[in-house]
Short mmCIF file of C-alpha atoms and ligand atoms in Angstrom, two decimals:
data_model
loop_
_atom_site.label_atom_id
_atom_site.label_comp_id
_atom_site.label_asym_id
_atom_site.label_seq_id
_atom_site.Cartn_x
_atom_site.Cartn_y
_atom_site.Cartn_z
CA UNK Z 1 0.23 10.04 -0.28
CA UNK Z 2 -3.31 8.67 -0.65
CA UNK Z 3 -6.25 9.99 1.28
CA UNK Z 4 -9.78 8.61 1.55
CA UNK Z 5 -13.13 10.26 2.18
CA UNK Z 6 -12.54 9.72 5.90
CA UNK Z 7 -9.20 11.56 5.97
CA UNK Z 8 -8.38 13.70 8.98
CA UNK Z 9 -7.72 17.32 8.04
CA UNK Z 10 -5.49 20.03 9.41
CA UNK Z 11 -3.52 22.96 7.94
CA UNK Z 12 -1.71 26.20 8.55
CA UNK Z 13 -3.38 29.62 8.39
CA UNK Z 14 -1.22 32.54 7.47
CA UNK Z 15 -0.93 35.52 5.11
CA UNK Z 16 1.19 34.87 3.18
CA UNK Z 17 1.56 31.22 3.82
CA UNK Z 18 3.44 29.93 0.75
CA UNK Z 19 6.82 30.16 2.51
CA UNK Z 20 5.77 27.85 5.30
CA UNK Z 21 7.59 24.51 5.73
CA UNK Z 22 4.77 23.13 7.90
CA UNK Z 23 2.91 21.29 5.07
CA UNK Z 24 6.14 19.57 4.15
CA UNK Z 25 6.98 18.52 7.70
CA UNK Z 26 3.49 17.30 8.57
CA UNK Z 27 3.38 15.63 5.15
CA UNK Z 28 6.60 13.77 6.10
CA UNK Z 29 4.99 12.49 9.31
CA UNK Z 30 1.76 11.58 7.51
CA UNK Z 31 3.79 9.46 5.09
CA UNK Z 32 5.81 7.96 7.85
CA UNK Z 33 2.85 6.98 10.03
CA UNK Z 34 0.55 6.02 7.20
CA UNK Z 35 -2.25 8.07 8.82
CA UNK Z 36 -5.19 8.77 6.47
CA UNK Z 37 -4.91 12.55 6.64
CA UNK Z 38 -3.91 15.76 4.95
CA UNK Z 39 -2.25 19.00 6.14
CA UNK Z 40 -2.70 21.91 3.78
CA UNK Z 41 -1.74 25.61 3.48
CA UNK Z 42 -4.69 27.87 4.24
CA UNK Z 43 -4.05 31.40 2.92
CA UNK Z 44 -6.27 33.53 5.13
CA UNK Z 45 -6.29 37.36 5.04
CA UNK Z 46 -6.15 39.18 8.36
CA UNK Z 47 -9.74 40.41 7.97
CA UNK Z 48 -11.01 36.82 7.52
CA UNK Z 49 -9.29 35.09 10.44
CA UNK Z 50 -12.40 34.86 12.64
CA UNK Z 51 -14.58 33.45 9.89
CA UNK Z 52 -11.79 31.10 8.88
CA UNK Z 53 -11.27 29.75 12.40
CA UNK Z 54 -15.03 29.33 12.94
CA UNK Z 55 -15.19 27.35 9.67
CA UNK Z 56 -12.76 24.69 10.89
CA UNK Z 57 -15.39 22.58 12.67
CA UNK Z 58 -17.92 23.26 9.93
CA UNK Z 59 -15.58 21.80 7.37
CA UNK Z 60 -14.54 18.88 9.49
CA UNK Z 61 -11.01 20.10 10.24
CA UNK Z 62 -9.31 18.74 13.39
CA UNK Z 63 -7.47 22.03 13.82
CA UNK Z 64 -4.68 24.14 12.40
CA UNK Z 65 -1.43 25.97 13.05
CA UNK Z 66 -1.26 29.75 12.91
CA UNK Z 67 1.51 31.88 11.54
CA UNK Z 68 2.07 35.57 10.85
CA UNK Z 69 -0.10 37.70 11.17
CA UNK Z 70 -2.64 35.57 13.04
CA UNK Z 71 -0.82 34.48 16.23
CA UNK Z 72 -2.24 37.30 18.42
CA UNK Z 73 -5.67 37.84 16.85
CA UNK Z 74 -6.53 34.14 17.24
CA UNK Z 75 -6.48 34.68 21.04
CA UNK Z 76 -9.61 36.84 20.64
CA UNK Z 77 -11.43 34.12 18.73
CA UNK Z 78 -10.56 30.84 20.49
CA UNK Z 79 -13.03 29.46 23.03
CA UNK Z 80 -10.46 27.98 25.40
CA UNK Z 81 -6.96 29.33 25.78
CA UNK Z 82 -4.15 27.42 27.42
CA UNK Z 83 -2.73 29.52 30.32
CA UNK Z 84 0.78 29.47 28.81
CA UNK Z 85 -0.53 30.90 25.53
CA UNK Z 86 -2.35 33.69 27.47
CA UNK Z 87 0.82 34.50 29.33
CA UNK Z 88 2.82 34.73 26.11
CA UNK Z 89 0.03 36.52 24.23
CA UNK Z 90 0.21 34.34 21.15
CA UNK Z 91 -1.30 31.15 19.78
CA UNK Z 92 0.21 28.82 17.17
CA UNK Z 93 -1.97 25.70 17.51
CA UNK Z 94 -5.74 25.25 17.41
CA UNK Z 95 -7.45 21.92 18.20
CA UNK Z 96 -11.14 21.52 17.41
CA UNK Z 97 -12.71 19.80 20.42
CA UNK Z 98 -15.40 17.16 20.13
CA UNK Z 99 -18.13 19.80 20.79
CA UNK Z 100 -16.77 21.98 17.98
CA UNK Z 101 -15.13 24.57 20.23
CA UNK Z 102 -11.63 25.86 19.52
CA UNK Z 103 -8.80 25.12 21.93
CA UNK Z 104 -5.77 27.33 21.54
CA UNK Z 105 -2.21 26.74 22.70
CA UNK Z 106 1.35 27.85 22.04
CA UNK Z 107 3.75 25.05 21.28
CA UNK Z 108 6.75 27.29 20.52
CA UNK Z 109 7.71 27.09 24.20
CA UNK Z 110 7.80 23.28 23.98
CA UNK Z 111 9.67 23.53 20.63
CA UNK Z 112 12.39 25.80 22.01
CA UNK Z 113 12.80 23.70 25.19
CA UNK Z 114 13.15 20.43 23.23
CA UNK Z 115 15.50 21.96 20.72
CA UNK Z 116 17.77 23.34 23.47
CA UNK Z 117 17.65 20.07 25.32
CA UNK Z 118 18.62 18.05 22.20
CA UNK Z 119 21.17 20.56 20.86
CA UNK Z 120 22.98 21.55 24.10
CA UNK Z 121 22.39 18.64 26.52
CA UNK Z 122 25.22 19.82 28.80
CA UNK Z 123 23.58 23.26 29.41
CA UNK Z 124 22.32 23.90 32.94
CA UNK Z 125 19.83 26.65 33.85
CA UNK Z 126 22.19 27.42 36.80
CA UNK Z 127 25.09 28.18 34.49
CA UNK Z 128 24.48 31.91 34.62
CA UNK Z 129 22.04 34.55 33.35
CA UNK Z 130 20.58 34.02 29.87
CA UNK Z 131 20.97 36.85 27.41
CA UNK Z 132 18.03 37.03 24.95
CA UNK Z 133 18.33 39.26 21.93
CA UNK Z 134 14.95 40.54 20.78
CA UNK Z 135 11.54 41.20 22.33
CA UNK Z 136 9.07 40.05 19.61
CA UNK Z 137 6.64 37.15 19.65
CA UNK Z 138 9.26 34.46 19.61
CA UNK Z 139 11.27 36.12 22.39
CA UNK Z 140 8.24 35.65 24.63
CA UNK Z 141 8.07 31.98 23.97
CA UNK Z 142 11.82 31.55 24.47
CA UNK Z 143 11.77 33.46 27.79
CA UNK Z 144 8.74 31.48 29.04
CA UNK Z 145 10.64 28.27 28.16
CA UNK Z 146 13.72 29.53 30.06
CA UNK Z 147 11.58 30.24 33.11
CA UNK Z 148 10.04 26.77 32.93
CA UNK Z 149 13.54 25.33 32.67
CA UNK Z 150 14.60 27.06 35.94
CA UNK Z 151 16.65 30.01 34.66
CA UNK Z 152 16.60 32.69 37.40
CA UNK Z 153 17.89 35.69 35.44
CA UNK Z 154 17.26 36.89 31.89
CA UNK Z 155 18.75 39.99 30.24
CA UNK Z 156 16.71 41.16 27.23
CA UNK Z 157 18.54 43.24 24.60
CA UNK Z 158 16.23 45.05 22.21
CA UNK Z 159 16.24 48.00 19.86
CA UNK Z 160 12.85 49.26 21.08
CA UNK Z 161 13.05 49.48 24.91
CA UNK Z 162 9.30 49.80 25.63
CA UNK Z 163 8.62 46.51 23.79
CA UNK Z 164 11.19 44.74 25.92
CA UNK Z 165 9.80 46.39 29.10
CA UNK Z 166 6.39 44.94 28.29
CA UNK Z 167 7.83 41.45 27.80
CA UNK Z 168 9.66 41.79 31.16
CA UNK Z 169 6.52 42.93 32.95
CA UNK Z 170 4.46 40.12 31.43
CA UNK Z 171 6.89 37.28 31.99
CA UNK Z 172 9.00 37.99 35.10
CA UNK Z 173 8.09 35.78 38.05
CA UNK Z 174 9.30 35.52 41.67
CA UNK Z 175 11.72 32.90 40.45
CA UNK Z 176 12.93 34.71 37.26
CA UNK Z 177 14.18 38.30 37.12
CA UNK Z 178 14.17 39.99 33.78
CA UNK Z 179 16.10 43.17 32.96
CA UNK Z 180 16.04 45.25 29.80
CA UNK Z 181 19.11 46.60 27.97
CA UNK Z 182 20.20 48.44 24.86
CA UNK Z 183 22.44 46.95 22.20
CA UNK Z 184 25.40 49.04 23.53
CA UNK Z 185 25.28 46.89 26.68
CA UNK Z 186 25.10 43.51 24.86
CA UNK Z 187 28.79 42.51 24.87
CA UNK Z 188 29.18 43.46 28.59
CA UNK Z 189 26.18 41.26 29.46
CA UNK Z 190 27.85 38.28 27.88
CA UNK Z 191 30.44 38.33 30.72
CA UNK Z 192 29.31 35.51 33.02
CA UNK Z 193 26.26 34.62 30.94
CA UNK Z 194 25.27 30.93 30.73
CA UNK Z 195 23.37 31.11 27.48
CA UNK Z 196 22.89 33.41 24.47
CA UNK Z 197 19.72 33.27 22.35
CA UNK Z 198 18.97 35.33 19.25
CA UNK Z 199 15.26 35.83 18.69
CA UNK Z 200 15.57 38.86 16.40
CA UNK Z 201 15.30 38.60 12.64
CA UNK Z 202 18.89 39.93 12.35
CA UNK Z 203 21.00 37.50 10.39
CA UNK Z 204 18.10 36.06 8.49
CA UNK Z 205 18.38 35.97 4.71
CA UNK Z 206 17.44 39.45 3.42
CA UNK Z 207 17.82 41.13 6.86
CA UNK Z 208 20.84 43.01 8.22
CA UNK Z 209 23.57 40.94 9.91
CA UNK Z 210 23.74 40.47 13.64
CA UNK Z 211 26.93 42.16 14.86
CA UNK Z 212 27.89 41.03 18.32
CA UNK Z 213 31.36 40.33 19.65
CA UNK Z 214 31.29 37.03 21.53
CA UNK Z 215 34.72 37.43 23.09
CA UNK Z 216 33.29 37.94 26.66
CA UNK Z 217 31.07 34.83 26.51
CA UNK Z 218 32.46 31.78 28.31
CA UNK Z 219 33.07 28.95 25.83
CA UNK Z 220 30.85 26.51 27.65
CA UNK Z 221 27.85 28.80 27.06
CA UNK Z 222 25.55 27.53 24.26
CA UNK Z 223 24.63 29.99 21.51
CA UNK Z 224 21.14 29.50 20.05
CA UNK Z 225 19.75 31.25 16.97
CA UNK Z 226 16.08 30.69 16.27
CA UNK Z 227 16.50 32.06 12.74
CA UNK Z 228 16.62 29.07 10.40
CA UNK Z 229 17.04 30.68 6.98
CA UNK Z 230 19.98 30.29 6.59
CA UNK Z 231 20.46 27.32 8.82
CA UNK Z 232 23.89 28.47 9.97
CA UNK Z 233 23.62 32.14 10.61
CA UNK Z 234 26.67 34.41 10.92
CA UNK Z 235 26.20 34.36 14.72
CA UNK Z 236 26.24 30.57 14.85
CA UNK Z 237 29.21 30.32 12.51
CA UNK Z 238 31.22 32.66 14.79
CA UNK Z 239 30.14 30.80 17.90
CA UNK Z 240 31.02 27.43 16.34
CA UNK Z 241 34.52 28.74 15.50
CA UNK Z 242 34.98 29.86 19.10
CA UNK Z 243 34.01 26.37 20.35
CA UNK Z 244 30.53 27.15 21.87
CA UNK Z 245 27.85 24.51 21.64
CA UNK Z 246 25.46 25.85 18.95
CA UNK Z 247 21.78 25.25 18.36
CA UNK Z 248 20.10 26.32 15.14
CA UNK Z 249 16.46 27.37 14.65
CA UNK Z 250 15.32 24.26 12.76
CA UNK Z 251 15.03 22.14 15.90
CA UNK Z 252 12.49 24.58 17.39
CA UNK Z 253 10.48 24.59 14.19
CA UNK Z 254 10.37 20.77 14.04
CA UNK Z 255 9.60 20.16 17.75
CA UNK Z 256 6.82 22.82 17.94
CA UNK Z 257 4.93 20.84 15.25
CA UNK Z 258 4.72 17.66 17.25
CA UNK Z 259 1.89 18.38 19.75
CA UNK Z 260 -0.39 19.60 16.94
CA UNK Z 261 0.27 16.53 14.78
CA UNK Z 262 -0.44 14.14 17.67
CA UNK Z 263 -3.64 15.92 18.61
CA UNK Z 264 -5.05 16.09 15.05
CA UNK Z 265 -3.89 12.83 13.58
CA UNK Z 266 -3.77 10.62 16.67
CA UNK Z 267 -0.30 9.15 16.03
CA UNK Z 268 2.96 9.70 17.96
CA UNK Z 269 5.84 11.12 15.94
CA UNK Z 270 9.49 11.99 16.52
CA UNK Z 271 11.93 14.53 15.30
CA UNK Z 272 14.45 12.38 13.47
CA UNK Z 273 17.61 13.08 11.40
CA UNK Z 274 15.56 12.01 8.35
CA UNK Z 275 12.87 14.57 8.95
CA UNK Z 276 15.53 17.25 9.59
CA UNK Z 277 17.34 16.32 6.35
CA UNK Z 278 14.03 16.52 4.35
CA UNK Z 279 13.47 20.12 5.59
CA UNK Z 280 17.09 21.22 5.31
CA UNK Z 281 16.90 20.45 1.58
CA UNK Z 282 14.32 23.24 1.27
CA UNK Z 283 16.32 25.91 3.08
CA UNK Z 284 18.51 28.46 1.24
CA UNK Z 285 22.27 28.05 1.74
CA UNK Z 286 24.13 30.69 3.80
CA UNK Z 287 24.83 33.95 1.96
N1 NAP M 1 12.73 28.51 14.73
C1 NAP M 1 11.47 28.74 14.93
O1 NAP M 1 10.64 27.86 15.14
C2 NAP M 1 11.03 30.17 14.91
C3 NAP M 1 9.78 30.51 15.47
C4 NAP M 1 9.33 31.82 15.47
C5 NAP M 1 10.21 32.82 14.88
N2 NAP M 1 11.37 32.43 14.32
C6 NAP M 1 12.25 33.44 13.66
O2 NAP M 1 12.58 34.39 14.67
C7 NAP M 1 12.65 35.70 14.13
C8 NAP M 1 11.83 36.70 14.93
O3 NAP M 1 10.49 36.26 14.83
P1 NAP M 1 9.37 37.06 15.68
O4 NAP M 1 8.07 36.40 15.33
O5 NAP M 1 9.75 37.13 17.10
O6 NAP M 1 9.42 38.53 15.05
P2 NAP M 1 8.90 39.91 15.59
O7 NAP M 1 7.83 39.70 16.60
O8 NAP M 1 8.64 40.79 14.42
O9 NAP M 1 10.20 40.49 16.39
C9 NAP M 1 11.32 40.85 15.68
C10 NAP M 1 12.47 41.21 16.65
O10 NAP M 1 13.64 41.48 15.87
C11 NAP M 1 14.10 42.82 16.17
N3 NAP M 1 14.61 43.47 14.97
C12 NAP M 1 14.14 43.41 13.71
N4 NAP M 1 14.88 44.13 12.89
C13 NAP M 1 15.88 44.68 13.63
C14 NAP M 1 16.95 45.53 13.34
N5 NAP M 1 17.17 46.00 12.12
N6 NAP M 1 17.79 45.94 14.39
C15 NAP M 1 17.51 45.51 15.62
N7 NAP M 1 16.51 44.64 15.99
C16 NAP M 1 15.71 44.29 14.96
C17 NAP M 1 12.85 43.54 16.71
O11 NAP M 1 13.21 44.64 17.49
P3 NAP M 1 12.14 45.83 17.74
O12 NAP M 1 11.29 45.38 18.88
O13 NAP M 1 13.05 46.98 18.11
O14 NAP M 1 11.39 46.06 16.49
C18 NAP M 1 12.21 42.42 17.53
O15 NAP M 1 12.90 42.22 18.74
C19 NAP M 1 12.31 35.56 12.64
O16 NAP M 1 13.50 35.44 11.89
C20 NAP M 1 11.53 34.22 12.62
O17 NAP M 1 11.70 33.59 11.37
C21 NAP M 1 11.81 31.14 14.32
#
């Protein structure tokens, strides 16, 4: 990659940030499009997030992505917040506007929707209630995407009930009911469900496994795991063996990056098998 003095700049702010695949994936697109630009890791401590975001226009950056632990705090700093990001309560993309103000949005919703569309094209929002495991930041993006897709009923299963209650209160609409359940109820909820999505960190490398018997889930129901390290989690392996359509977490990661790239670098890009292969090479194999 060669950059000139006029290169467009963007990056990812996180703490830590070294594990992020975003520089690699934006670097792939920069190479592919030949845009004169650079996308760099920006290790920013929690105490410095406001100064760091305010420095973006000063340093000539077009914007940045945000990852742990900055996704919520950036809401307090940005000048304009997309209504979807406010509803979810988290921001992952900042675009510096022409007047130097900071525009914040959340592209995880788009990323999940596109990944589900590509990975399970036969799925219909009318197929039955969606069961969502987890009530963290990513669960909020997933549930908002399911609402936008036309799902009318979501069951959240979470270890900490009050966290799930808050998600239900924030995201339920007149068109989408959300109920909250304990893990003991999870396998019963699969009876008649049209979709199962794991948004917990269970099953991720280094975390406890996700133990859930899928026997009650109809075989046409897609099983989605947004964990992408390993790429095929235990949940996905079991679902694949039972014949469910399965969707791994890498698609969401790749698709969520697109809107930011296009805004900062001014070129249209696609999520292709070549991009996927380049990132898969960097992921640890299943344990
Ligand atoms: N594919 C993508 O693009 C993408 C995007 C974002 C996140 N992710 C992945 O999604 C996962 C969750 O991320 P997040 O940002 O939503 O995290 P988070 O806000 O910290 O939420 C973690 C969720 O996992 C649950 N959990 C954690 N340990 C558990 C345990 N031992 N037993 C039961 N439940 C447990 C938590 O339950 P409690 O509420 O009870 O603590 C909570 O629901 C991570 O693996 C992350 O890498 C993927």
